[in-house]
XYZ file of C-alpha atoms in Angstrom:
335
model
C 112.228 117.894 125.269
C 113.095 121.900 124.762
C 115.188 122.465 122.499
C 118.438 121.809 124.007
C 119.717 118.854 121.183
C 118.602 119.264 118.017
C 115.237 117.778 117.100
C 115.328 114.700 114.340
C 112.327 113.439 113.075
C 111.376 110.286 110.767
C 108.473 107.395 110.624
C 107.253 104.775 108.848
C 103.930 103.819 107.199
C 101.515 101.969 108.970
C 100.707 99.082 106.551
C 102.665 95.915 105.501
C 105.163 93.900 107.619
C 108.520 96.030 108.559
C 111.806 94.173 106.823
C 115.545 93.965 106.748
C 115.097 96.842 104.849
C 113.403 99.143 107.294
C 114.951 98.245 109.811
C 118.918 98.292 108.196
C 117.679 101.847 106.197
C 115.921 103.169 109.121
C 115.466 101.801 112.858
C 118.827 100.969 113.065
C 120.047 104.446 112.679
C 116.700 105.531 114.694
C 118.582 103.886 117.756
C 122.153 104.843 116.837
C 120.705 108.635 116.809
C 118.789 108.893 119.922
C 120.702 109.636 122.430
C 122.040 112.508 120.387
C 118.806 114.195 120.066
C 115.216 114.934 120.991
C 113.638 112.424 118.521
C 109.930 112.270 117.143
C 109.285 108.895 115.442
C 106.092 108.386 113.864
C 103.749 105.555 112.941
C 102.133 107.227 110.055
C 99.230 106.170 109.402
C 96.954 108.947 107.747
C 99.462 108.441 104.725
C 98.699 105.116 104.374
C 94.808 105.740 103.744
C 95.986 106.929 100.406
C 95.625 103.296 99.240
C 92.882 101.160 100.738
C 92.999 98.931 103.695
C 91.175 96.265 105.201
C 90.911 98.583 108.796
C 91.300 95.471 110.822
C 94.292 94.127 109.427
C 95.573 98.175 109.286
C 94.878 98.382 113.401
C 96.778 95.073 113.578
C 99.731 96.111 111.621
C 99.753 99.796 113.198
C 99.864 98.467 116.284
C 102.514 95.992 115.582
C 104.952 98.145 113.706
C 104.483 101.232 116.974
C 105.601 97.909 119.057
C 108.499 96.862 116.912
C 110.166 100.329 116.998
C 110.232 99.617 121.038
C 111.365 96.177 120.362
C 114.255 97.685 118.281
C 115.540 99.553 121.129
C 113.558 102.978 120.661
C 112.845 104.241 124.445
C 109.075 105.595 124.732
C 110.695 107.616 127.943
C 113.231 108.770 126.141
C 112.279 109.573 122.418
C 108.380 110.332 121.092
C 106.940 107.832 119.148
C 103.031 108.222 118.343
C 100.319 107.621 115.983
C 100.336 110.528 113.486
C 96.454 110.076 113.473
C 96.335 110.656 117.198
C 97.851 114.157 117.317
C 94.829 116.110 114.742
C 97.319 119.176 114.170
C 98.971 116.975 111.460
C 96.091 117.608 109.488
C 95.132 120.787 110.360
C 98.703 122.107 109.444
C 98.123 119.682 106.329
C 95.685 121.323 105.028
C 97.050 125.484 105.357
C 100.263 123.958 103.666
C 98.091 122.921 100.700
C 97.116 126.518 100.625
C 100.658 127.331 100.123
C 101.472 124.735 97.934
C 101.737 125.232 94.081
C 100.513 122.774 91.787
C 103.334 122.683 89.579
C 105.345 121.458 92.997
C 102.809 118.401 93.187
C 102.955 117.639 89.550
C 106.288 117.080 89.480
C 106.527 114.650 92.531
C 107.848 111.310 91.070
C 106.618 108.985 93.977
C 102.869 110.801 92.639
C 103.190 109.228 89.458
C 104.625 105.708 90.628
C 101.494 105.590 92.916
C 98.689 106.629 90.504
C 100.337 103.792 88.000
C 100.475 101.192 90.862
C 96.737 101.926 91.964
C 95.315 103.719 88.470
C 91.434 102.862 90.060
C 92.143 104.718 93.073
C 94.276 108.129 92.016
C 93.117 110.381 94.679
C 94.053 113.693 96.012
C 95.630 112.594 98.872
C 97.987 110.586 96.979
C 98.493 114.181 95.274
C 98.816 115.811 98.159
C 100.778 113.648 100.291
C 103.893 115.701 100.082
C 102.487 118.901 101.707
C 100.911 116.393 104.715
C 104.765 115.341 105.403
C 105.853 118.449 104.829
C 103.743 119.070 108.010
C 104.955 116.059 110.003
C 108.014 117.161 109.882
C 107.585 121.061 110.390
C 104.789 120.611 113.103
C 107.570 120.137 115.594
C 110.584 122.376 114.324
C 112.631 119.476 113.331
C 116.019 119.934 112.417
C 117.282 116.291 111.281
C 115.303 114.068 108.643
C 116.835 110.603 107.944
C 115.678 109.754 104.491
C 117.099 107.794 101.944
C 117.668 108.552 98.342
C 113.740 108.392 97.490
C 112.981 110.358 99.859
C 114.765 114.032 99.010
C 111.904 115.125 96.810
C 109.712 114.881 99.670
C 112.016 117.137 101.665
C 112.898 119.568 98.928
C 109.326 120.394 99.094
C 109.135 120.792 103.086
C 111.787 122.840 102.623
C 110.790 125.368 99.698
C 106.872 125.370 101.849
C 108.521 126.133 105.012
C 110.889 128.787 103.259
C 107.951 130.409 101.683
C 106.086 130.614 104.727
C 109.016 132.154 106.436
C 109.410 135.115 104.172
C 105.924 135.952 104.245
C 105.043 135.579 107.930
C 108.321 135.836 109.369
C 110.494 133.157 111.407
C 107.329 130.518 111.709
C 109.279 127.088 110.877
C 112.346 125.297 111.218
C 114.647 124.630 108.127
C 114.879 121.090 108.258
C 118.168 119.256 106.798
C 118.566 115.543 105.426
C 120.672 112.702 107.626
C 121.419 110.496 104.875
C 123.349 107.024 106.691
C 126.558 106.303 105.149
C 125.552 102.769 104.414
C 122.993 99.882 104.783
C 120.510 102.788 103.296
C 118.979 101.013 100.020
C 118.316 96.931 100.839
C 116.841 95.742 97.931
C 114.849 92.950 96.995
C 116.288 89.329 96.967
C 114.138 88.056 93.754
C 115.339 91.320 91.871
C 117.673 93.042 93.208
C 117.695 96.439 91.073
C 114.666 97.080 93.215
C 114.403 98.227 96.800
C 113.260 95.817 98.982
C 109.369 96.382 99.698
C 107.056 95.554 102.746
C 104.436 95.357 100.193
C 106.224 92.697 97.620
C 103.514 90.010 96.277
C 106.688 87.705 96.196
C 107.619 86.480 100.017
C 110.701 85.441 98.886
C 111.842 88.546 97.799
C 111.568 90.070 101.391
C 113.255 89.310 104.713
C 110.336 90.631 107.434
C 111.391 91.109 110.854
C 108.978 88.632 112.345
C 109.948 86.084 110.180
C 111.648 82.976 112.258
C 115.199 81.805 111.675
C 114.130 79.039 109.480
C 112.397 80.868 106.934
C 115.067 83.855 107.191
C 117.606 80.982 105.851
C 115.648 79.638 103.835
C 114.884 83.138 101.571
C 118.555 83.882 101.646
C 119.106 80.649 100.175
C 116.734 81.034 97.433
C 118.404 84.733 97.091
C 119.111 85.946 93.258
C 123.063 85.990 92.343
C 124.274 85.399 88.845
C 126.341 82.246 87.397
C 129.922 83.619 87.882
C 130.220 82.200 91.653
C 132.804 85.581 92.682
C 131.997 86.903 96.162
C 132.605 90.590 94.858
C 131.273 94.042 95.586
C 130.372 95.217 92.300
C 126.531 96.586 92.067
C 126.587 97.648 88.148
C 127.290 94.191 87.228
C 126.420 92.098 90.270
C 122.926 93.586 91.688
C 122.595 90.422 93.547
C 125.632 89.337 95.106
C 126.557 92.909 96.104
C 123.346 93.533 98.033
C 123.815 90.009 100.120
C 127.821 91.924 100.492
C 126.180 94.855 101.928
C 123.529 93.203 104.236
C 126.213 91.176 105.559
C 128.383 94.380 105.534
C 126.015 96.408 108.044
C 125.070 93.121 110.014
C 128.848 92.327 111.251
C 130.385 95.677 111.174
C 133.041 94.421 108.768
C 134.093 96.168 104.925
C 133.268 95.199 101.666
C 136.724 94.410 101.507
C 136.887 92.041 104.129
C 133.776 90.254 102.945
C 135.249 89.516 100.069
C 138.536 88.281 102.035
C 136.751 86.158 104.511
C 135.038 84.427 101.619
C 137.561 84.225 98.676
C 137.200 81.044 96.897
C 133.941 79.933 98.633
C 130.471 79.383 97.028
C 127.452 81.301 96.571
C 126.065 78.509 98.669
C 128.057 79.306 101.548
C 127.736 83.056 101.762
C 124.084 83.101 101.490
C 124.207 80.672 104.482
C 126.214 82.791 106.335
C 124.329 86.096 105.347
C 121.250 83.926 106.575
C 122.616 82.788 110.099
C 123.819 86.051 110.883
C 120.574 87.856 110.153
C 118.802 85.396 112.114
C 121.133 86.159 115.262
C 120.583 89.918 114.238
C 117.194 89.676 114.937
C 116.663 87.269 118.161
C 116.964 89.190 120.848
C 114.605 91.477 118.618
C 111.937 88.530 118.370
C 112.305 87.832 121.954
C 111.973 91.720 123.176
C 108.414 91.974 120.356
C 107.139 89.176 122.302
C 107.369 90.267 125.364
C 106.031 93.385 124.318
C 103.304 91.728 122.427
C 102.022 90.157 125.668
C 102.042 93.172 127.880
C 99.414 95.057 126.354
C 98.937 97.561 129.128
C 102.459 98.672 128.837
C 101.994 99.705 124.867
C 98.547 101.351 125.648
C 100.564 103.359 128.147
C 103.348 104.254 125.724
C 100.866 105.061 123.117
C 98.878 107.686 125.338
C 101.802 109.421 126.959
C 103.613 109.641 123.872
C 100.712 111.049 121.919
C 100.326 113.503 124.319
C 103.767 114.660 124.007
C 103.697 114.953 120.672
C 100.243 116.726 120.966
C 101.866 119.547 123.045
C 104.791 120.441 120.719
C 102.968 119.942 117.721
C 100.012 122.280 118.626
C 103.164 125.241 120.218
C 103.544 125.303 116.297
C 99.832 125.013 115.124
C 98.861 127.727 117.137
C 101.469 129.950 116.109
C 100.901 129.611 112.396
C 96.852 129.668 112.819
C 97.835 132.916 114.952
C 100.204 134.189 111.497
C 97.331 133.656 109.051
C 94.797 135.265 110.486
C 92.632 132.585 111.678
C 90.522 133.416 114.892
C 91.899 132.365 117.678
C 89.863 129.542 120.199
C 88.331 130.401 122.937
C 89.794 127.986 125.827
């Protein structure tokens, strides 16, 4: 990987079950990207410790998610997809970021004050300072690309005023990094209420399509999908949250326009379109179930993936470490 493409970098928390969602807003475009670029995908997992977890579950779900970026066509040969926990610079350039980090930047993070009212018994400073540890994920290896969606460009903003900072007093140190925002399929929200985004973490099963949920009980969610009472198949997300979103799922599923959606089922029933959106969402994601399980049974194979990978990431991400230990002033290791 030298720098030949341009480097894009992106990842996913560790916890919960991936969905529609993540994999529409995100792997999806992973895959479509990949061959353009040298890509670093993470399974982030120190962010996740901001809120609590059961550690054996949290292995099992790590592990899973790491396996269903493969399963989504991600090649471990060809891209670099780790454990954030398993390359240490991430928090070692964490925590000199936090030293040039202002408070006033933290305080105004919105996704800080969602958090602390989601979990007000356990408001801790990681929470606070979770922006400055992705600012390093992303800087650690020079990245140029970041696919985020809307909620996301906070988060960069403040990788990119760190980095800038850093630059002009230490010279040349870090990449600029730039948003990749996907034209669509970005924002898949939540089938019980859709004027929220669709969440790994919803208490309400119905609300969520996860990716290794079976055909039957894909159908069956879609069924049970939120519309309204005027039985229109129309694009219209200000006054049709609902329909719309099942429009746009279908939308980035088959390719076709919101236009044509609406064509194709003019004059048909609620009924029938969420039976369609169902079916073809289920075929979506077979040959996905059938590549997690073989995956799933060849253990040795992810072990190997996971070690090579995190000692690819380890090399570029310490090139960088070293260099900025080397700017501050910190003593260098004896090797």
């Amino acid at each position: 990987m030298e720098k030949e493409k341009k480097i894009l970098y992106s990842g996913m928390q560790a916890t919960g079950k991936l969905t529609i969602g993540n994999y529409i807003g995100a792997l999806k475009n992973w895959v479509n990207l990949h061959e353009d670029y040298d890509c670093f995908f993470g399974v982030m997992d120190l962010h996740s410790l901001t809120v609590r977890q059961n550690p054996a579950e949290f292995r099992k779900n790590a592990r899973l998610i790491y396996t269903q970026y493969v399963a989504a066509g991600l090649d471990p040969e060809k891209n670099c997809i780790y454990f954030q926990s398993h390359v240490p610079a991430h928090a070692e350039l964490g925590w000199i970021l936090n030293c040039f980090t202002y408070m006033g930047e933290l305080n105004r993070m919105t996704q800080f004050k969602d958090k602390s009212a989601k979990h007000a018994d356990n408001i801790n400073a990681g929470l606070y300072t979770y922006p400055t540890l992705m600012a390093a994920d992303i800087l650690l290896y020079q990245s140029d690309l970041v696919p985020i969606g809307a909620d996301q460009k906070q988060h960069l903003e403040i990788c990119r005023d760190i980095a800038e900072r850093f630059n002009n007093i230490y010279g040349d140190v870090f990449t600029i990094p730039e948003g990749f925002f996907p034209k669509t399929g970005a924002r898949i929200m939540s089938l019980q209420e859709p004027d929220k985004k669709m969440s790994k973490s919803d208490e309400n099963e119905n609300a969520t399509i996860y990716l290794i949920d079976d055909r039957d009980a894909i159908i069956r969610k879609f069924k049970r999908a939120v519309t309204d009472s005027e039985a229109v198949i129309k694009y219209d997300p200000a006054n049709k949250p609902g329909i719309s979103n099942l429009i746009e799922i279908y939308s980035v599923v088959t390719g076709k326009s919101f236009e044509d959606v609406e064509k194709e089922f003019a004059g048909k029933g609620y009924g029938d379109f969420k039976m369609a959106v169902g079916e073809t969402v289920a075929d979506m994601l077979d040959p996905f179930h059938k590549r997690c399980d073989e995956l799933l049974a060849d253990k040795t194979y992810i072990d190997h993936c996971m070690k090579e990978n995190a000692e690819k990431a380890a090399y570029f991400a310490n090139k960088t470490l070293r260099k900025v230990q080397k700017k501050v002033g910190l003593t260098e290791r004896i090797r």
